[in-house]
Tab-separated table of C-alpha atoms and ligand atoms in Angstrom:
chain	number	residue	atom	x	y	z
A	234	MET	CA	106.666	99.692	104.056
A	235	LYS	CA	103.175	98.487	101.589
A	236	LEU	CA	100.887	100.594	100.925
A	237	GLN	CA	97.061	100.289	101.056
A	238	GLU	CA	95.138	99.033	97.543
A	239	ALA	CA	94.314	102.546	97.457
A	240	ASP	CA	97.144	104.469	97.475
A	241	ALA	CA	99.173	101.080	95.031
A	242	LYS	CA	95.906	101.864	92.377
A	243	SER	CA	97.205	106.082	92.870
A	244	LEU	CA	100.799	105.364	91.913
A	245	LEU	CA	99.068	102.977	88.981
A	246	VAL	CA	97.198	105.416	87.723
A	247	GLU	CA	100.360	108.744	87.898
A	248	GLN	CA	102.670	105.992	85.633
A	249	GLY	CA	98.947	105.685	83.351
A	250	LEU	CA	97.848	102.708	83.884
A	251	PRO	CA	94.774	101.827	83.411
A	252	VAL	CA	92.867	101.236	87.198
A	253	PRO	CA	88.987	101.499	87.559
A	254	GLY	CA	87.826	104.880	89.304
A	255	TRP	CA	86.944	104.297	93.951
A	256	ASP	CA	86.365	106.156	96.678
A	257	VAL	CA	87.811	105.514	99.698
A	258	ALA	CA	85.239	105.853	102.887
A	259	HIS	CA	86.079	105.737	106.461
A	260	THR	CA	82.028	105.580	108.414
A	261	VAL	CA	79.205	104.250	107.366
A	262	ASP	CA	77.802	107.284	105.583
A	263	GLU	CA	81.034	108.187	103.781
A	264	ALA	CA	80.250	103.603	101.997
A	265	ARG	CA	76.333	105.518	101.370
A	266	ALA	CA	77.569	108.127	100.031
A	267	ALA	CA	80.148	107.510	97.526
A	268	ALA	CA	77.562	104.347	96.719
A	269	GLU	CA	75.163	106.682	96.251
A	270	ARG	CA	77.557	108.988	93.672
A	271	TRP	CA	78.509	105.522	91.864
A	272	PHE	CA	75.191	104.397	91.703
A	273	THR	CA	74.423	107.784	89.477
A	274	ALA	CA	77.030	107.424	87.154
A	275	GLY	CA	75.407	104.355	85.994
A	276	ALA	CA	76.451	101.347	88.735
A	277	ASP	CA	74.686	99.108	88.821
A	278	LYS	CA	76.348	97.204	91.406
A	279	VAL	CA	78.983	98.367	93.051
A	280	VAL	CA	82.452	97.349	95.178
A	281	ILE	CA	83.135	98.012	98.745
A	282	LYS	CA	86.734	96.204	99.631
A	283	ALA	CA	87.863	96.372	103.353
A	284	GLN	CA	91.058	98.515	102.800
A	285	VAL	CA	93.908	96.153	105.260
A	286	LEU	CA	97.160	94.811	104.323
A	287	VAL	CA	97.129	91.569	103.915
A	288	GLY	CA	95.391	88.868	101.435
A	289	GLY	CA	92.834	87.624	100.267
A	290	ARG	CA	90.377	89.407	101.569
A	291	GLY	CA	88.546	88.392	99.239
A	292	LYS	CA	88.419	84.499	100.692
A	293	ALA	CA	87.717	86.429	104.350
A	294	GLY	CA	84.555	88.501	103.395
A	295	GLY	CA	86.368	92.050	102.976
A	296	VAL	CA	85.337	91.931	99.931
A	297	LYS	CA	81.936	91.892	98.765
A	298	LEU	CA	79.058	93.279	96.832
A	299	ALA	CA	75.940	95.026	96.491
A	300	SER	CA	73.159	96.551	94.778
A	301	THR	CA	71.722	99.693	96.519
A	302	PRO	CA	72.630	102.317	99.137
A	303	GLU	CA	71.146	101.152	101.712
A	304	GLU	CA	72.452	97.513	100.946
A	305	ALA	CA	76.409	99.417	100.442
A	306	ALA	CA	75.754	101.007	103.539
A	307	GLU	CA	74.700	97.742	105.115
A	308	VAL	CA	77.504	95.692	103.617
A	309	ALA	CA	80.856	98.820	104.698
A	310	GLY	CA	79.156	98.719	108.380
A	311	ALA	CA	80.131	94.507	108.308
A	312	ILE	CA	83.821	94.964	107.010
A	313	LEU	CA	85.011	98.288	109.086
A	314	GLY	CA	85.937	97.288	112.017
A	315	MET	CA	85.655	93.728	110.942
A	316	ASP	CA	88.806	92.000	111.816
A	317	ILE	CA	91.319	90.418	108.685
A	318	LYS	CA	94.324	87.733	109.952
A	319	GLY	CA	94.554	90.584	112.556
A	320	MET	CA	94.509	93.570	110.969
A	321	THR	CA	91.249	96.153	111.844
A	322	VAL	CA	89.766	97.509	108.621
A	323	ARG	CA	88.756	100.649	109.243
A	324	LYS	CA	88.255	102.238	105.993
A	325	VAL	CA	87.162	100.853	102.593
A	326	LEU	CA	87.694	101.177	98.770
A	327	VAL	CA	84.623	101.727	97.053
A	328	ALA	CA	84.230	101.097	93.296
A	329	ALA	CA	81.938	100.890	90.610
A	330	ALA	CA	82.088	97.313	90.660
A	331	ALA	CA	83.190	95.699	87.657
A	332	GLU	CA	81.456	93.481	85.324
A	333	ILE	CA	84.509	90.307	85.470
A	334	VAL	CA	85.261	88.240	82.379
A	335	LYS	CA	87.968	86.200	83.383
A	336	GLU	CA	90.623	86.894	85.739
A	337	TYR	CA	95.122	87.378	85.511
A	338	TYR	CA	97.712	87.342	87.526
A	339	LEU	CA	100.431	89.942	86.438
A	340	SER	CA	103.583	91.465	89.113
A	341	ALA	CA	106.274	93.050	89.295
A	342	VAL	CA	108.888	92.311	91.610
A	343	LEU	CA	112.772	92.812	92.952
A	344	ASP	CA	115.103	90.128	91.660
A	345	ARG	CA	117.653	89.886	93.817
A	346	ALA	CA	119.073	87.102	93.394
A	347	ASP	CA	119.393	88.331	89.757
A	348	ARG	CA	119.994	91.883	90.099
A	349	ARG	CA	117.262	92.548	87.836
A	350	ILE	CA	113.327	93.532	87.754
A	351	LEU	CA	111.264	89.850	87.464
A	352	LEU	CA	107.828	89.735	86.069
A	353	MET	CA	106.001	87.445	86.826
A	354	GLY	CA	102.610	85.936	84.957
A	355	SER	CA	99.456	83.800	85.122
A	356	ALA	CA	96.428	82.574	83.388
A	357	GLU	CA	95.075	81.721	86.851
A	358	GLY	CA	94.198	84.434	88.378
A	359	GLY	CA	92.034	86.019	91.084
A	360	VAL	CA	93.530	83.131	93.045
A	361	GLU	CA	96.717	83.417	95.832
A	362	ILE	CA	99.580	82.943	92.823
A	363	GLU	CA	101.425	81.076	95.995
A	364	GLN	CA	98.945	78.157	95.579
A	365	VAL	CA	99.634	78.420	91.568
A	366	ALA	CA	103.645	79.046	92.008
A	367	GLU	CA	103.085	74.949	93.946
A	368	GLU	CA	100.840	73.346	91.821
A	369	HIS	CA	101.554	73.939	88.833
A	370	PRO	CA	104.023	75.862	88.859
A	371	GLU	CA	104.308	75.703	84.408
A	372	ALA	CA	101.137	77.587	84.690
A	373	ILE	CA	103.385	80.799	85.625
A	374	ILE	CA	105.486	83.104	83.351
A	375	ARG	CA	108.721	84.919	83.384
A	376	ARG	CA	110.359	87.714	82.142
A	377	HIS	CA	112.845	89.753	83.113
A	378	ALA	CA	113.216	93.367	82.295
A	379	ASP	CA	116.766	94.547	81.648
A	380	PRO	CA	118.433	96.686	83.762
A	381	LEU	CA	119.010	99.991	81.062
A	382	LEU	CA	116.627	99.348	78.969
A	383	GLY	CA	113.352	97.993	80.714
A	384	LEU	CA	111.269	95.730	79.519
A	385	LEU	CA	111.580	95.578	75.720
A	386	ASP	CA	108.742	95.007	73.789
A	387	PHE	CA	108.895	91.513	72.286
A	388	GLN	CA	108.891	91.164	76.441
A	389	ALA	CA	106.284	91.662	77.005
A	390	ARG	CA	104.506	90.766	74.018
A	391	ASP	CA	105.409	87.504	74.365
A	392	LEU	CA	104.632	87.692	78.334
A	393	ALA	CA	100.860	88.768	76.882
A	394	PHE	CA	100.048	85.890	74.350
A	395	GLU	CA	101.950	83.022	76.725
A	396	MET	CA	99.474	84.355	79.344
A	397	GLY	CA	97.116	83.710	76.792
A	398	LEU	CA	96.525	87.454	76.655
A	399	GLY	CA	96.471	87.850	73.061
A	400	ALA	CA	93.291	89.649	71.812
A	401	HIS	CA	93.932	92.638	74.304
A	402	LEU	CA	97.823	92.338	73.285
A	403	LYS	CA	97.979	96.652	73.443
A	404	ALA	CA	96.943	96.907	76.994
A	405	ALA	CA	98.927	94.015	78.048
A	406	VAL	CA	102.177	95.103	76.682
A	407	ALA	CA	101.377	98.404	77.887
A	408	ILE	CA	100.065	97.323	81.609
A	409	ALA	CA	103.660	94.759	82.051
A	410	LYS	CA	105.841	98.333	80.794
A	411	GLY	CA	103.574	99.702	82.999
A	412	LEU	CA	104.486	97.897	85.645
A	413	VAL	CA	108.055	98.446	85.669
A	414	ALA	CA	107.790	101.556	84.896
A	415	THR	CA	106.352	101.970	88.761
A	416	MET	CA	108.692	100.099	90.128
A	417	ARG	CA	111.244	101.949	89.175
A	418	ALA	CA	109.900	105.510	89.696
A	419	TYR	CA	109.256	104.706	93.331
A	420	ASP	CA	111.740	102.140	94.323
A	421	ALA	CA	109.156	99.751	94.786
A	422	ASP	CA	110.118	96.145	95.202
A	423	LEU	CA	106.376	94.442	94.313
A	424	VAL	CA	104.260	95.751	92.232
A	425	GLU	CA	101.207	93.357	91.958
A	426	ILE	CA	97.774	92.869	89.739
A	427	ASN	CA	95.575	90.392	91.822
A	428	PRO	CA	93.496	89.538	89.513
A	429	LEU	CA	94.077	92.413	86.223
A	430	ALA	CA	91.740	91.485	84.680
A	431	ILE	CA	88.768	91.633	80.995
A	432	VAL	CA	86.286	93.920	81.901
A	433	ARG	CA	82.547	93.688	80.609
A	434	GLU	CA	81.597	97.142	80.308
A	435	ILE	CA	78.435	98.360	78.102
A	436	GLY	CA	78.153	101.471	76.559
A	437	PRO	CA	75.108	104.338	76.864
A	438	ASP	CA	73.668	102.545	73.830
A	439	GLY	CA	74.258	99.322	74.699
A	440	THR	CA	77.157	97.978	73.067
A	441	THR	CA	79.297	96.254	74.944
A	442	ASN	CA	83.423	96.095	74.295
A	443	GLU	CA	86.369	94.210	76.618
A	444	GLN	CA	88.339	95.749	78.609
A	445	LEU	CA	91.726	94.946	80.519
A	446	VAL	CA	91.461	96.768	83.744
A	447	CYS	CA	93.967	96.162	87.382
A	448	LEU	CA	91.402	94.878	89.722
A	449	ASP	CA	93.382	94.679	92.573
A	450	ALA	CA	97.074	96.121	93.573
A	451	LYS	CA	99.559	95.834	95.963
A	452	VAL	CA	102.692	97.441	96.253
A	453	THR	CA	105.483	97.116	99.026
A	454	ILE	CA	108.387	100.442	98.663
A	455	ASP	CA	112.078	100.082	99.417
A	456	ASP	CA	112.130	101.611	102.730
A	457	SER	CA	115.735	102.743	102.469
A	458	ALA	CA	114.737	104.103	99.426
A	459	LEU	CA	111.792	106.760	101.551
A	460	GLY	CA	113.725	108.956	101.343
A	461	ARG	CA	113.504	109.791	97.985
A	462	HIS	CA	110.648	110.020	97.711
A	463	PRO	CA	109.199	112.096	100.781
A	464	GLY	CA	105.211	111.774	99.702
A	465	LEU	CA	105.676	108.942	99.684
A	466	GLU	CA	106.072	108.162	103.931
A	467	ASP	CA	103.202	109.684	104.601
A	468	LEU	CA	101.060	106.279	103.183
A	469	ARG	CA	102.751	105.023	105.448
A	470	ASP	CA	99.905	103.094	107.997
A	471	PRO	CA	101.963	103.045	111.780
A	472	ASP	CA	98.562	101.027	112.350
A	473	GLU	CA	99.731	98.225	109.931
A	474	GLU	CA	103.068	98.208	111.431
A	475	ALA	CA	104.511	96.041	113.223
A	476	PRO	CA	105.177	96.645	117.522
A	477	GLU	CA	109.098	96.344	116.814
A	478	ASP	CA	109.782	97.388	113.588
A	479	ARG	CA	107.584	100.620	114.701
A	480	GLU	CA	109.611	100.812	117.906
A	481	ALA	CA	112.526	100.512	116.079
A	482	ARG	CA	111.835	103.334	113.646
A	483	GLU	CA	110.637	105.772	116.703
A	484	ALA	CA	113.817	104.892	117.890
A	485	GLY	CA	115.806	105.264	115.276
A	486	LEU	CA	117.210	101.310	115.417
A	487	THR	CA	117.910	99.185	112.563
A	488	PHE	CA	116.202	96.293	113.869
A	489	ILE	CA	115.524	92.807	112.047
A	490	LYS	CA	113.449	89.636	113.604
A	491	LEU	CA	115.559	86.748	112.742
A	492	ASP	CA	114.190	82.716	113.686
A	493	GLY	CA	117.373	82.382	117.037
A	494	THR	CA	117.214	82.327	120.543
A	495	ILE	CA	119.972	85.118	121.257
A	496	GLY	CA	119.420	88.597	121.012
A	497	CYS	CA	122.633	90.585	120.615
A	498	MET	CA	122.286	94.267	120.947
A	499	VAL	CA	125.804	96.516	118.482
A	500	ASN	CA	126.789	99.879	117.382
A	501	GLY	CA	127.175	99.986	113.890
A	502	ALA	CA	126.166	97.627	111.408
A	503	GLY	CA	129.849	96.229	110.728
A	504	LEU	CA	130.402	95.204	113.569
A	505	ALA	CA	126.624	93.393	114.960
A	506	MET	CA	127.150	91.092	111.455
A	507	THR	CA	130.562	90.620	113.164
A	508	THR	CA	128.322	89.665	116.669
A	509	MET	CA	125.891	87.621	114.224
A	510	ASP	CA	128.994	85.739	112.857
A	511	LEU	CA	130.808	85.504	116.189
A	512	VAL	CA	127.842	83.737	117.411
A	513	LYS	CA	126.954	81.332	114.780
A	514	ARG	CA	130.962	80.059	115.159
A	515	ALA	CA	129.921	79.866	119.216
A	516	GLY	CA	126.726	77.200	118.114
A	517	GLY	CA	123.902	79.961	118.918
A	518	GLU	CA	121.664	81.348	115.979
A	519	PRO	CA	121.193	85.614	116.644
A	520	ALA	CA	117.403	86.817	117.577
A	521	ASN	CA	118.136	89.636	116.075
A	522	PHE	CA	120.427	91.936	113.837
A	523	LEU	CA	120.251	95.193	115.983
A	524	ASP	CA	122.308	98.474	115.350
A	525	ILE	CA	121.684	101.243	118.224
A	526	GLY	CA	123.676	103.303	115.871
A	527	GLY	CA	126.837	105.847	117.075
A	528	GLY	CA	126.464	107.765	120.217
A	529	ALA	CA	122.956	105.726	121.489
A	530	ARG	CA	122.247	107.062	124.961
A	531	ALA	CA	120.133	106.057	128.289
A	532	ASP	CA	117.208	105.572	127.314
A	533	LYS	CA	117.932	104.045	122.884
A	534	VAL	CA	119.707	101.449	124.990
A	535	ALA	CA	116.076	100.905	127.100
A	536	ALA	CA	113.920	100.708	124.459
A	537	ALA	CA	116.790	98.260	121.872
A	538	MET	CA	116.364	96.083	125.321
A	539	ARG	CA	112.822	95.851	125.038
A	540	LEU	CA	112.172	95.999	121.540
A	541	ILE	CA	114.757	92.258	122.237
A	542	LEU	CA	112.661	91.368	124.771
A	543	SER	CA	109.188	91.524	122.712
A	544	ASP	CA	110.475	88.380	120.689
A	545	PRO	CA	109.395	85.155	123.643
A	546	LYS	CA	112.466	83.011	121.282
A	547	VAL	CA	115.481	85.306	123.056
A	548	ASP	CA	116.284	83.230	125.935
A	549	ALA	CA	119.945	84.795	125.913
A	550	ILE	CA	121.272	88.689	124.805
A	551	LEU	CA	124.475	89.463	124.028
A	552	VAL	CA	125.457	93.537	123.977
A	553	ASN	CA	128.237	93.972	122.251
A	554	ILE	CA	129.744	98.174	122.436
A	555	PHE	CA	132.470	99.716	121.037
A	556	GLY	CA	132.123	103.381	122.459
A	557	GLY	CA	134.116	105.829	120.089
A	558	ILE	CA	131.068	108.037	119.993
A	559	THR	CA	129.079	106.239	121.996
A	560	ARG	CA	130.178	105.868	125.438
A	561	GLY	CA	130.407	103.258	127.538
A	562	ASP	CA	128.935	104.075	130.699
A	563	GLU	CA	126.056	105.833	128.951
A	564	VAL	CA	125.189	102.360	127.243
A	565	ALA	CA	125.742	100.741	131.044
A	566	LYS	CA	123.697	103.118	132.607
A	567	GLY	CA	121.081	102.230	129.693
A	568	LEU	CA	121.396	98.762	130.322
A	569	ILE	CA	120.954	98.744	134.054
A	570	GLU	CA	117.256	101.242	133.283
A	571	ALA	CA	116.162	98.499	130.863
A	572	ARG	CA	116.720	95.739	133.007
A	573	GLY	CA	115.014	98.003	135.877
A	574	GLN	CA	111.771	97.514	133.445
A	575	GLN	CA	112.374	94.630	132.393
A	576	VAL	CA	109.310	92.162	132.591
A	577	ARG	CA	111.447	88.448	131.835
A	578	ASP	CA	114.492	87.534	133.973
A	579	VAL	CA	116.861	86.763	130.974
A	580	PRO	CA	121.395	86.422	131.157
A	581	MET	CA	122.801	88.987	129.884
A	582	VAL	CA	126.325	89.336	128.492
A	583	VAL	CA	127.882	92.696	127.830
A	584	ARG	CA	131.417	93.641	125.995
A	585	VAL	CA	132.047	97.122	125.874
A	586	VAL	CA	135.397	98.429	125.117
A	587	GLY	CA	136.768	101.968	123.947
A	588	THR	CA	135.705	105.780	125.300
A	589	ASN	CA	134.277	105.171	129.076
A	590	ALA	CA	134.882	101.578	128.839
A	591	ALA	CA	136.092	101.327	132.537
A	592	GLU	CA	133.713	103.645	133.795
A	593	ALA	CA	131.110	100.977	132.057
A	594	ALA	CA	132.924	98.658	134.005
A	595	VAL	CA	132.485	99.509	137.789
A	596	LEU	CA	128.364	100.361	136.934
A	597	LEU	CA	127.650	96.976	134.928
A	598	GLU	CA	129.965	95.192	138.432
A	599	GLU	CA	127.546	97.040	140.816
A	600	ALA	CA	124.487	95.957	139.119
A	601	HIS	CA	125.808	92.003	138.799
A	602	PHE	CA	126.186	92.223	135.308
A	603	GLN	CA	128.073	89.208	133.678
A	604	THR	CA	131.138	90.681	131.451
A	605	ALA	CA	133.155	89.362	129.202
A	606	ALA	CA	136.686	91.056	128.131
A	607	SER	CA	136.681	89.448	124.198
A	608	LEU	CA	133.940	89.164	121.961
A	609	ASP	CA	134.884	85.171	121.070
A	610	ASP	CA	133.991	85.140	125.318
A	611	ALA	CA	131.395	87.094	124.806
A	612	ALA	CA	130.177	84.619	122.029
A	613	ALA	CA	130.720	82.233	124.435
A	614	LYS	CA	129.325	83.255	127.705
A	615	ALA	CA	126.064	83.956	125.190
A	616	VAL	CA	125.770	80.657	123.775
A	617	ALA	CA	126.262	79.169	126.621
A	618	ALA	CA	123.148	80.483	128.372
A	619	SER	CA	121.408	80.384	125.745
A	620	ARG	CA	121.209	76.642	125.681
A	621	ALA	CA	121.323	76.362	130.026
A	622	ALA	CA	117.692	78.100	129.659
A	623	GLN	CA	116.286	75.485	127.325
A	624	THR	CA	118.001	72.380	128.493
A	625	GLY	CA	118.573	73.497	132.311
A	626	PRO	CA	115.813	72.747	135.178
A	627	ALA	CA	114.990	75.892	135.757
A	628	ALA	CA	113.698	78.031	133.057
A	629	SER	CA	112.686	76.895	129.836
A	630	PRO	CA	112.061	78.926	126.789
A	631	GLY	CA	110.182	81.639	126.798
A	632	THR	CA	109.406	81.465	130.446
A	633	VAL	CA	108.616	84.724	132.022
A	634	SER	CA	109.452	85.998	135.047
B	708	GDP	P1	92.382	89.669	98.112
B	708	GDP	O1	90.869	88.537	98.222
B	708	GDP	O2	92.492	90.916	98.882
B	708	GDP	O3	92.985	89.684	96.378
B	708	GDP	O4	91.226	91.193	96.890
B	708	GDP	P2	90.342	91.450	95.533
B	708	GDP	O5	90.571	92.644	95.637
B	708	GDP	O6	91.204	90.762	95.124
B	708	GDP	O7	89.222	90.841	96.069
B	708	GDP	C1	89.103	89.058	96.236
B	708	GDP	C2	87.848	89.146	94.402
B	708	GDP	O8	86.799	90.148	94.644
B	708	GDP	C3	88.337	89.084	93.729
B	708	GDP	O9	89.652	88.005	92.267
B	708	GDP	C4	87.373	89.287	92.865
B	708	GDP	O10	87.294	88.066	92.439
B	708	GDP	C5	86.065	89.507	93.684
B	708	GDP	N1	86.422	91.067	92.751
B	708	GDP	C6	87.117	91.934	93.231
B	708	GDP	N2	86.619	92.739	92.133
B	708	GDP	C7	85.034	92.878	92.304
B	708	GDP	C8	84.360	93.930	91.342
B	708	GDP	O11	84.456	94.494	90.857
B	708	GDP	N3	84.207	92.854	90.388
B	708	GDP	C9	83.442	91.589	90.526
B	708	GDP	N4	82.577	91.159	90.657
B	708	GDP	N5	84.488	91.355	91.680
B	708	GDP	C10	85.241	91.540	92.658
B	709	MN	MN1	94.153	90.439	94.724
């Protein structure tokens, strides 16, 4: 689950990290009022930032400065409702604009290959890190945190020095360790600060001082760990979830989209994995992982079918049900119902064994479904159907009938 910048920043603040204050505004009037508060508090400019779950908002025109409450309202009016990479902006962050001296990059990610938290830092902040990784990979400093001991002080100091943050060592060490603490506290798989910035502050007496602060924040939480953090689920932005992910979550289905052409509908995670392996062995590529779970009723099966068919690349479907708690006839009814609502005519191969398999067979035969006796047979038939769809004159991938 991706968090909006403002929510991500709240988590950083809870972990004691230095983040300049902000307000969230949903309307032009709220933005004007927030800007007025920042100006009254002494800001000479405010920054208005689109709250959408995509990177590169700055480049897309979603981050703007304003010098008066009126200008802030104008800018907020332009940003609210803006489309950034397919996402509509529904709220903005309003804060006193920082005077940036230099921008850095610092992130913590879950390194699955190493099974540890990986810290990545760079003096080339503000720009997209993927670009830095491609053009100057040596400009990214990496340190792994120990699973038991966390990020050790000497590692954090090393990282800070190599990033060129020697003059802000204490703050940089605290922030690096704070990112690891944030990863652990919320089961995050990414905590990214870009830019981590040295900002200049002018005190009421005219003296200036420089501070290292988190000016942007991106946090993603491991969905499977949300049960451990009841409050976090409320931060989910249903608007910005991929439609198929939302439908899957609401229907209680475990669905992961893949790159192939054969849609798979299976009950049980283990059987779903096996089915995908057999599709590959038969020469095909699965379009998804989909576990409809135990005891799925007809409506759940129909939802699963809609999900599979929402992927235009799918040109054949393999249904593999081992009826235990799940009743074969319920699945068959679901398939028949789903086909009735289906907008695309995609060949389907169905294998149902176990509970009420005989009743299922009768229903499926009456409805003229193609069935298979064994799983190997089903995989072979699905792969053949997909090939025929790709090479045959009758249909090409993505054909809508
Ligand atoms: P992103 O483009 O979605 O990553 O959004 P960011 O929050 O990182 O903002 C993009 C850029 O806007 C930053 O790299 C800064 O250069 C600039 N920016 C953001 N906040 C401020 C601010 O408070 N003051 C100034 N002067 N620039 C800012
Ligand atoms: Mn950024």
